[in-house]
């Protein structure tokens, strides 16, 4: 028996379908017995895992780990379980061990890590471990030799997603992951592609896949969506792909295939790529239920985008043009900005604020998401500038689980060497005024009265660009709390 654990992913324990574990589980169907335990759905993850280990006599525990809340949850649990069940092999996979495998393998309670995609190697790993055979040659595996030296094997390539089986939804309680959102009353998540063909140096996906990309065909993606509608009552689908809208022909065909389902849907894309989509394709996607597209605008400044290695033909003009195009097709742009970047965070913050104001004139419906730059271990100008300012990564898991690094992992920390209090206040005050003047459409709990109050109170500040001391908006926020998509989703 194999146990899979999805650690607590947020303070609210909001359940998010554990697709990484379902992807591995799909390769084990009919071969191995396994069980998925979601820390977001049980009162206490340690108790649930302890009871499952005793009941099932499982010999392998696999944990998917993101930095932030998941790491803070997984680390003490695995330490306790290793002490109590030393015979159990504990394996970590996912974002954090992929980027920081050396640090993870310093922890005695973790026996192995898998970096990158391990769908194809995992079954062989299980068979070899149980047979007492050598596993050290498996792609993506992190392991320790007899002297305790850590070895990190080269990551495997991104697998052909069309050669992999569908997710075994019967292994989880799907109703626990269905939720109401602005997209529809029963919103379910799906992953229809792996990787991204671009290599932005602020994005951890680059470290995982190195520019490789594999997408389900339009036919297969539509078939999965239809299954979610038919078997699980989905009225909307969120695509968590790193870049769903890479190929226009695929997107157009997919839209045609799902139009009859009458659902809402949302996904990630790039401004420059989607600007090239024809009006006919945009019309098909809107008719099929596309309501919003998340785009990493990052910055309106061309030099900043170059330092980010954003690639393609994205610049301020492309961002403004696609926002206008989406206005005409009644699809909401949700654009993220990385603000306060080194080497001159004050100038970067001011330029970003002015560009956002310009963007709001072009398309007032544009949703704005703010992130503070959190360096990832991808070589490039951004990381070099951060390191020049004095930035260093933690040297052990214990430090990574500290509150300030948990915020860092969620792109919420402004406690960075190149930031100061004046810049932090400027960004925070503008964000508060902007989000009051333009409340997010994704917050279905905010009443019409609340929206009117927020817009009215913030209007003069936004018009005059006076963002300092927004005390009245802080008080109003207690009456009509603002839902932050970058933290809470929608």
Coordinates of C-alpha atoms in Angstrom, one line a residue:
X1 CA 0.0 0.0 0.0
X2 CA 1.2 3.5 -0.9
X3 CA -0.1 6.6 0.9
X4 CA -0.2 10.0 -0.8
X5 CA -0.4 13.1 1.2
X6 CA -1.5 16.6 0.1
X7 CA -0.4 19.0 2.8
X8 CA -2.6 21.9 4.0
X9 CA -2.3 24.5 1.3
X10 CA -3.6 27.7 3.0
X11 CA -4.7 29.1 6.3
X12 CA -8.3 28.6 5.3
X13 CA -7.7 25.0 4.3
X14 CA -9.5 25.7 1.0
X15 CA -9.6 22.4 -0.9
X16 CA -7.9 22.4 -4.3
X17 CA -8.1 19.2 -6.3
X18 CA -4.7 17.4 -5.8
X19 CA -4.0 16.9 -9.5
X20 CA -0.3 16.1 -9.0
X21 CA -1.2 13.1 -6.9
X22 CA -4.0 12.1 -9.2
X23 CA -1.4 12.1 -12.1
X24 CA 0.8 9.7 -10.2
X25 CA -2.1 7.6 -9.0
X26 CA -3.3 7.2 -12.6
X27 CA -0.1 5.4 -13.4
X28 CA -0.7 2.9 -10.5
X29 CA -4.3 2.0 -11.3
X30 CA -4.6 -1.8 -11.5
X31 CA -1.0 -2.2 -10.4
X32 CA -0.6 -0.9 -6.9
X33 CA -3.1 -0.2 -4.0
X34 CA -2.9 3.4 -2.9
X35 CA -4.8 6.0 -0.9
X36 CA -4.9 9.8 -1.1
X37 CA -5.2 11.8 2.1
X38 CA -5.8 15.6 1.8
X39 CA -4.7 17.7 4.8
X40 CA -7.2 20.3 3.8
X41 CA -10.1 17.8 4.3
X42 CA -9.1 16.2 7.6
X43 CA -9.0 17.8 11.1
X44 CA -5.3 16.8 11.6
X45 CA -3.0 15.5 8.9
X46 CA -0.6 13.8 11.3
X47 CA -3.4 11.8 13.0
X48 CA -5.0 10.9 9.7
X49 CA -1.7 9.6 8.3
X50 CA -0.7 7.8 11.5
X51 CA -4.1 5.9 11.5
X52 CA -3.8 5.1 7.8
X53 CA -0.3 3.7 8.3
X54 CA -1.4 1.5 11.1
X55 CA -4.6 0.3 9.3
X56 CA -3.0 -0.3 5.8
X57 CA 0.5 -1.3 6.8
X58 CA 1.6 1.1 4.0
X59 CA 5.4 1.0 3.3
X60 CA 5.7 4.1 1.1
X61 CA 4.5 7.7 1.9
X62 CA 4.6 10.2 -0.9
X63 CA 4.1 13.9 -0.2
X64 CA 3.7 16.7 -2.7
X65 CA 5.2 19.9 -1.4
X66 CA 4.9 23.6 -2.4
X67 CA 6.8 26.2 -0.4
X68 CA 4.8 28.2 2.1
X69 CA 1.9 26.6 4.0
X70 CA 2.4 23.1 2.5
X71 CA 6.1 23.0 3.5
X72 CA 5.2 24.2 7.0
X73 CA 2.6 21.4 7.3
X74 CA 4.6 18.6 5.7
X75 CA 7.9 19.0 7.5
X76 CA 6.9 18.4 11.2
X77 CA 4.4 15.7 10.1
X78 CA 7.1 13.7 8.2
X79 CA 9.6 14.2 11.0
X80 CA 7.1 12.7 13.5
X81 CA 6.1 9.8 11.2
X82 CA 9.7 8.9 10.5
X83 CA 10.4 8.6 14.2
X84 CA 7.3 6.5 14.8
X85 CA 7.5 4.4 11.6
X86 CA 11.2 4.2 10.6
X87 CA 10.5 1.4 8.2
X88 CA 8.3 3.5 6.0
X89 CA 10.0 5.1 2.9
X90 CA 9.2 8.8 2.7
X91 CA 9.4 10.5 -0.7
X92 CA 8.8 14.1 -1.5
X93 CA 7.9 15.5 -4.9
X94 CA 6.5 18.7 -6.3
X95 CA 7.6 22.3 -6.6
X96 CA 9.8 22.7 -3.4
X97 CA 12.0 19.6 -3.8
X98 CA 12.3 20.3 -7.5
X99 CA 13.8 23.7 -6.8
X100 CA 15.5 23.0 -3.5
X101 CA 16.2 19.2 -3.6
X102 CA 19.6 19.6 -1.9
X103 CA 18.1 21.3 1.1
X104 CA 15.3 18.7 1.4
X105 CA 17.7 15.8 1.2
X106 CA 19.6 17.2 4.2
X107 CA 16.6 16.2 6.3
X108 CA 16.9 12.7 7.7
X109 CA 13.1 12.1 7.7
X110 CA 13.0 12.3 3.9
X111 CA 14.5 9.3 2.2
X112 CA 14.2 10.4 -1.5
X113 CA 12.9 13.3 -3.6
X114 CA 11.7 13.3 -7.1
X115 CA 12.4 16.5 -9.1
X116 CA 10.3 17.4 -12.1
X117 CA 7.8 15.0 -13.7
X118 CA 8.1 11.5 -12.2
X119 CA 4.9 9.9 -13.7
X120 CA 7.0 7.5 -15.8
X121 CA 9.6 6.7 -13.2
X122 CA 7.5 6.3 -10.1
X123 CA 6.2 2.8 -10.8
X124 CA 9.8 1.5 -11.4
X125 CA 10.8 3.3 -8.2
X126 CA 8.2 1.4 -6.2
X127 CA 9.1 -2.0 -7.7
X128 CA 12.8 -1.5 -7.0
X129 CA 12.4 -0.2 -3.5
X130 CA 10.3 -3.2 -2.6
X131 CA 12.7 -5.6 -4.2
X132 CA 15.6 -4.1 -2.5
X133 CA 17.1 -3.1 -5.8
X134 CA 19.2 -0.1 -6.7
X135 CA 17.1 3.0 -7.5
X136 CA 19.9 5.5 -7.9
X137 CA 19.8 5.6 -11.7
X138 CA 16.2 6.8 -12.0
X139 CA 15.7 10.2 -13.7
X140 CA 14.8 13.0 -11.4
X141 CA 15.6 11.1 -8.2
X142 CA 17.4 12.7 -5.3
X143 CA 19.2 10.3 -2.9
X144 CA 21.9 9.9 -0.4
X145 CA 24.9 7.5 -0.7
X146 CA 26.4 5.5 2.1
X147 CA 28.5 8.5 3.2
X148 CA 25.4 10.7 3.3
X149 CA 26.4 12.7 0.3
X150 CA 23.3 14.0 -1.6
X151 CA 23.0 13.2 -5.3
X152 CA 20.4 14.9 -7.6
X153 CA 19.8 13.0 -10.8
X154 CA 19.0 15.0 -14.0
X155 CA 15.3 15.8 -14.3
X156 CA 13.3 13.8 -16.8
X157 CA 11.8 15.6 -19.8
X158 CA 8.2 16.6 -19.7
X159 CA 6.1 13.5 -20.7
X160 CA 3.7 13.4 -23.6
X161 CA 0.5 14.2 -21.7
X162 CA -1.6 12.5 -24.4
X163 CA 0.2 9.2 -23.6
X164 CA -0.8 9.4 -20.0
X165 CA -4.1 8.1 -18.5
X166 CA -6.9 10.4 -17.3
X167 CA -7.0 11.4 -13.7
X168 CA -8.7 8.7 -11.5
X169 CA -11.3 11.0 -10.0
X170 CA -12.9 8.1 -8.1
X171 CA -10.0 8.1 -5.8
X172 CA -11.1 11.3 -4.1
X173 CA -14.3 12.9 -2.9
X174 CA -15.0 15.1 -5.9
X175 CA -17.8 17.0 -4.1
X176 CA -15.3 18.2 -1.6
X177 CA -13.4 20.0 -4.4
X178 CA -16.5 21.5 -6.1
X179 CA -17.2 25.1 -5.2
X180 CA -19.3 28.0 -6.2
X181 CA -17.5 30.8 -8.0
X182 CA -18.2 33.7 -10.4
X183 CA -17.6 31.1 -13.2
X184 CA -20.4 28.8 -12.1
X185 CA -22.1 27.2 -9.1
X186 CA -20.1 24.0 -9.4
X187 CA -16.5 24.9 -10.4
X188 CA -13.9 22.1 -10.9
X189 CA -10.2 22.4 -11.7
X190 CA -8.3 20.6 -14.5
X191 CA -4.8 20.5 -15.9
X192 CA -4.8 20.2 -19.7
X193 CA -1.1 20.8 -20.4
X194 CA 2.3 20.5 -18.8
X195 CA 5.1 23.1 -18.9
X196 CA 5.4 26.3 -20.9
X197 CA 7.5 27.1 -24.0
X198 CA 8.7 30.4 -22.5
X199 CA 11.6 30.9 -20.1
X200 CA 10.8 33.9 -17.9
X201 CA 13.5 34.1 -15.2
X202 CA 11.1 35.0 -12.4
X203 CA 9.0 31.9 -12.9
X204 CA 9.7 28.6 -11.2
X205 CA 8.1 26.6 -14.1
X206 CA 11.3 27.3 -16.0
X207 CA 13.4 25.4 -13.5
X208 CA 11.0 22.4 -13.7
X209 CA 10.5 22.1 -17.4
X210 CA 13.2 24.2 -19.1
X211 CA 10.9 25.5 -21.9
X212 CA 9.3 22.2 -22.7
X213 CA 5.5 22.0 -23.3
X214 CA 3.0 19.2 -23.8
X215 CA -0.8 19.8 -24.2
X216 CA -3.7 17.5 -24.4
X217 CA -5.4 17.6 -27.8
X218 CA -8.5 19.8 -28.1
X219 CA -10.6 16.6 -28.5
X220 CA -9.2 15.0 -25.3
X221 CA -9.5 18.2 -23.2
X222 CA -13.1 18.6 -24.3
X223 CA -13.8 14.9 -23.5
X224 CA -12.4 15.4 -19.9
X225 CA -14.6 18.5 -19.5
X226 CA -17.6 16.7 -20.7
X227 CA -16.9 13.9 -18.2
X228 CA -16.6 16.5 -15.4
X229 CA -20.0 17.9 -16.5
X230 CA -21.7 14.5 -16.9
X231 CA -20.3 12.6 -13.9
X232 CA -19.6 15.4 -11.4
X233 CA -22.1 18.1 -12.3
X234 CA -19.5 20.7 -13.3
X235 CA -20.9 24.0 -14.5
X236 CA -17.5 25.6 -14.8
X237 CA -13.9 24.6 -15.2
X238 CA -10.7 26.4 -14.1
X239 CA -7.6 25.4 -16.1
X240 CA -4.5 25.5 -13.9
X241 CA -2.2 25.1 -16.9
X242 CA 0.9 27.3 -16.8
X243 CA -0.1 28.4 -20.3
X244 CA -3.3 27.1 -21.7
X245 CA -3.5 29.4 -24.8
X246 CA -0.4 28.5 -26.6
X247 CA -1.9 27.3 -29.9
X248 CA -4.8 29.2 -31.4
X249 CA -6.1 26.3 -33.5
X250 CA -6.3 24.0 -30.5
X251 CA -8.1 26.7 -28.5
X252 CA -10.6 27.3 -31.3
X253 CA -11.3 23.6 -31.7
X254 CA -11.7 23.1 -28.0
X255 CA -14.1 26.0 -27.8
X256 CA -16.2 24.5 -30.6
X257 CA -16.3 21.1 -28.9
X258 CA -17.6 22.4 -25.6
X259 CA -20.0 25.1 -26.6
X260 CA -23.0 22.8 -26.2
X261 CA -22.1 22.1 -22.6
X262 CA -23.1 25.7 -21.5
X263 CA -20.3 26.1 -18.9
X264 CA -18.0 28.9 -17.8
X265 CA -14.3 28.6 -18.0
X266 CA -11.0 30.3 -17.2
X267 CA -7.3 29.8 -17.9
X268 CA -3.8 31.2 -18.0
X269 CA -2.4 32.9 -21.2
X270 CA 0.1 35.5 -22.5
X271 CA -0.9 38.9 -23.8
X272 CA 1.3 38.8 -26.9
X273 CA 0.1 35.3 -27.9
X274 CA -3.5 36.0 -27.4
X275 CA -3.3 39.4 -29.2
X276 CA -2.6 37.4 -32.3
X277 CA -5.7 35.3 -32.0
X278 CA -8.3 36.2 -34.6
X279 CA -11.6 37.8 -33.8
X280 CA -13.2 34.6 -35.0
X281 CA -11.3 32.6 -32.4
X282 CA -12.1 35.1 -29.7
X283 CA -15.8 34.9 -30.6
X284 CA -15.7 31.1 -30.5
X285 CA -14.1 31.1 -27.1
X286 CA -16.5 33.6 -25.7
X287 CA -19.5 31.6 -27.1
X288 CA -18.1 28.5 -25.4
X289 CA -18.2 30.2 -22.0
X290 CA -14.7 31.8 -21.6
X291 CA -15.2 34.5 -19.0
X292 CA -11.7 35.5 -17.9
X293 CA -8.1 34.9 -18.8
X294 CA -5.2 35.3 -16.4
X295 CA -2.2 37.0 -18.0
X296 CA 1.2 37.7 -16.6
X297 CA 1.5 41.3 -17.7
X298 CA 4.4 41.7 -15.1
X299 CA 5.3 45.3 -16.2
X300 CA 4.5 47.9 -18.9
X301 CA 8.2 48.8 -19.1
X302 CA 10.1 47.1 -22.0
X303 CA 13.4 47.2 -20.2
X304 CA 12.0 45.5 -17.2
X305 CA 10.4 42.8 -19.3
X306 CA 13.7 42.2 -21.0
X307 CA 15.4 41.8 -17.6
X308 CA 12.7 39.3 -16.8
X309 CA 13.4 37.4 -20.1
X310 CA 9.7 37.6 -20.7
X311 CA 10.3 36.6 -24.3
X312 CA 7.9 36.7 -27.3
X313 CA 6.8 40.1 -28.4
X314 CA 5.2 41.3 -25.1
X315 CA 5.5 45.0 -24.3
X316 CA 3.2 47.7 -22.9
X317 CA 1.5 48.2 -26.2
X318 CA 0.7 44.5 -26.5
X319 CA -0.8 44.5 -23.0
X320 CA -3.0 47.5 -23.7
X321 CA -4.0 46.1 -27.1
X322 CA -5.1 42.7 -25.8
X323 CA -7.0 44.4 -23.0
X324 CA -8.9 46.5 -25.6
X325 CA -9.5 43.4 -27.7
X326 CA -10.9 41.5 -24.8
X327 CA -13.2 44.4 -23.9
X328 CA -14.7 44.1 -27.4
X329 CA -15.2 40.3 -26.9
X330 CA -16.6 40.6 -23.4
X331 CA -13.8 38.5 -21.8
X332 CA -12.3 39.9 -18.6
X333 CA -8.5 40.3 -18.5
X334 CA -7.0 39.3 -15.2
X335 CA -3.5 40.7 -15.2
X336 CA -0.7 40.2 -12.7
X337 CA 2.1 42.7 -12.1
X338 CA 5.4 42.2 -10.3
X339 CA 5.9 45.5 -8.6
X340 CA 8.9 47.0 -6.7
X341 CA 11.6 45.2 -8.6
X342 CA 15.3 45.7 -8.1
X343 CA 17.6 47.6 -8.9
X344 CA 15.3 50.7 -8.5
X345 CA 12.1 49.5 -6.8
X346 CA 10.8 53.1 -6.2
X347 CA 11.0 53.9 -9.9
X348 CA 9.6 50.5 -10.8
X349 CA 6.6 50.9 -8.5
X350 CA 5.8 54.4 -9.8
X351 CA 6.1 53.2 -13.5
X352 CA 3.9 50.2 -12.7
X353 CA 1.2 52.3 -11.0
X354 CA 1.0 54.7 -13.9
X355 CA 0.8 51.9 -16.4
X356 CA -2.0 50.3 -14.5
X357 CA -3.9 53.6 -14.5
X358 CA -3.5 53.6 -18.3
X359 CA -4.7 50.0 -18.6
X360 CA -7.8 50.8 -16.6
X361 CA -8.6 53.6 -19.0
X362 CA -8.4 51.1 -21.9
X363 CA -10.4 48.5 -20.2
X364 CA -11.9 49.3 -16.8
X365 CA -13.0 45.7 -16.3
X366 CA -9.4 44.5 -16.1
X367 CA -8.6 42.7 -12.9
X368 CA -5.3 43.7 -11.4
X369 CA -3.3 41.2 -9.2
X370 CA -0.1 42.4 -7.4
X371 CA 2.9 40.4 -6.6
X372 CA 6.1 41.4 -4.9
X373 CA 9.1 39.9 -6.8
X374 CA 10.2 36.7 -5.0
X375 CA 13.4 35.4 -6.6
X376 CA 13.5 31.9 -7.9
X377 CA 16.7 29.9 -8.7
X378 CA 16.6 30.7 -12.4
X379 CA 19.7 32.4 -13.7
X380 CA 19.2 35.9 -15.2
X381 CA 19.2 39.6 -14.5
X382 CA 16.4 39.5 -12.0
X383 CA 18.1 37.0 -9.7
X384 CA 21.5 38.7 -10.1
X385 CA 20.1 42.1 -9.1
X386 CA 18.4 40.5 -6.1
X387 CA 21.6 38.9 -5.0
X388 CA 23.5 42.1 -5.5
X389 CA 21.1 43.8 -3.1
X390 CA 21.9 41.1 -0.5
X391 CA 19.2 38.5 -1.1
X392 CA 20.0 34.9 0.0
X393 CA 17.9 31.7 0.1
X394 CA 17.5 29.9 3.4
X395 CA 20.0 27.1 3.9
X396 CA 17.6 24.6 5.6
X397 CA 14.0 23.6 5.7
X398 CA 13.5 24.9 9.2
X399 CA 14.2 28.5 8.0
X400 CA 12.0 28.0 5.0
X401 CA 9.1 27.3 7.4
X402 CA 9.5 30.6 9.2
X403 CA 6.6 33.1 8.8
X404 CA 8.6 35.6 6.7
X405 CA 9.6 32.9 4.2
X406 CA 6.1 31.5 4.1
X407 CA 5.0 35.0 3.0
X408 CA 7.9 35.1 0.5
X409 CA 6.8 31.9 -1.0
X410 CA 3.3 33.3 -1.6
X411 CA 4.8 36.5 -3.3
X412 CA 3.4 38.5 -0.4
X413 CA 6.6 39.5 1.4
X414 CA 7.9 43.0 1.2
X415 CA 10.7 42.3 3.7
X416 CA 13.3 42.1 1.0
X417 CA 16.7 43.8 0.9
X418 CA 15.8 46.2 -1.9
X419 CA 12.6 47.4 -0.4
X420 CA 12.0 50.1 2.2
X421 CA 9.0 51.3 4.3
X422 CA 8.2 54.1 1.9
X423 CA 7.9 51.8 -1.1
X424 CA 5.9 49.2 0.9
X425 CA 3.4 51.9 1.9
X426 CA 3.2 53.3 -1.5
X427 CA 2.4 49.9 -3.1
X428 CA 0.0 48.9 -0.3
X429 CA -1.9 52.2 -0.3
X430 CA -2.3 52.2 -4.1
X431 CA -3.5 48.6 -4.0
X432 CA -6.1 49.5 -1.4
X433 CA -7.4 52.5 -3.4
X434 CA -7.4 50.6 -6.7
X435 CA -9.3 47.6 -5.4
X436 CA -11.8 49.8 -3.7
X437 CA -12.3 51.9 -6.8
X438 CA -12.6 48.7 -8.9
X439 CA -13.8 45.9 -6.7
X440 CA -13.1 42.4 -8.2
X441 CA -15.9 40.8 -10.1
X442 CA -14.8 37.4 -8.7
X443 CA -16.1 38.1 -5.2
X444 CA -19.6 36.8 -5.4
X445 CA -20.2 37.7 -1.7
X446 CA -19.7 41.4 -2.2
X447 CA -23.2 43.0 -2.4
X448 CA -24.2 45.8 -4.8
X449 CA -24.3 48.1 -1.7
X450 CA -20.8 47.1 -0.8
X451 CA -19.5 47.7 -4.3
X452 CA -21.2 51.1 -4.5
X453 CA -19.8 52.1 -1.1
X454 CA -16.2 51.1 -2.0
X455 CA -16.3 52.8 -5.4
X456 CA -17.7 56.0 -4.0
X457 CA -15.3 56.3 -1.1
X458 CA -12.3 55.6 -3.3
X459 CA -13.3 57.7 -6.3
X460 CA -11.7 61.0 -5.2
X461 CA -8.5 59.3 -4.2
X462 CA -8.1 57.5 -7.4
X463 CA -8.9 60.6 -9.5
X464 CA -6.5 62.8 -7.7
X465 CA -3.9 60.1 -7.2
X466 CA -3.8 60.7 -3.5
X467 CA -3.2 57.3 -2.0
X468 CA -1.7 58.2 1.4
X469 CA -3.4 57.4 4.7
X470 CA -6.5 55.6 3.3
X471 CA -7.9 55.3 6.8
X472 CA -11.6 55.4 5.6
X473 CA -11.0 52.5 3.2
X474 CA -9.4 50.4 5.9
X475 CA -12.5 51.0 8.1
X476 CA -14.8 50.2 5.1
X477 CA -12.8 47.0 4.5
X478 CA -14.0 45.7 7.9
X479 CA -17.6 46.2 6.7
X480 CA -17.1 44.9 3.2
X481 CA -14.0 42.7 3.3
X482 CA -12.0 42.7 0.0
X483 CA -11.4 39.3 -1.4
X484 CA -7.8 39.1 -2.8
X485 CA -7.6 36.8 -5.8
X486 CA -3.8 36.5 -5.4
X487 CA -4.3 34.9 -2.0
X488 CA -7.7 33.5 -1.8
X489 CA -8.5 32.6 -5.5
X490 CA -12.1 33.1 -6.4

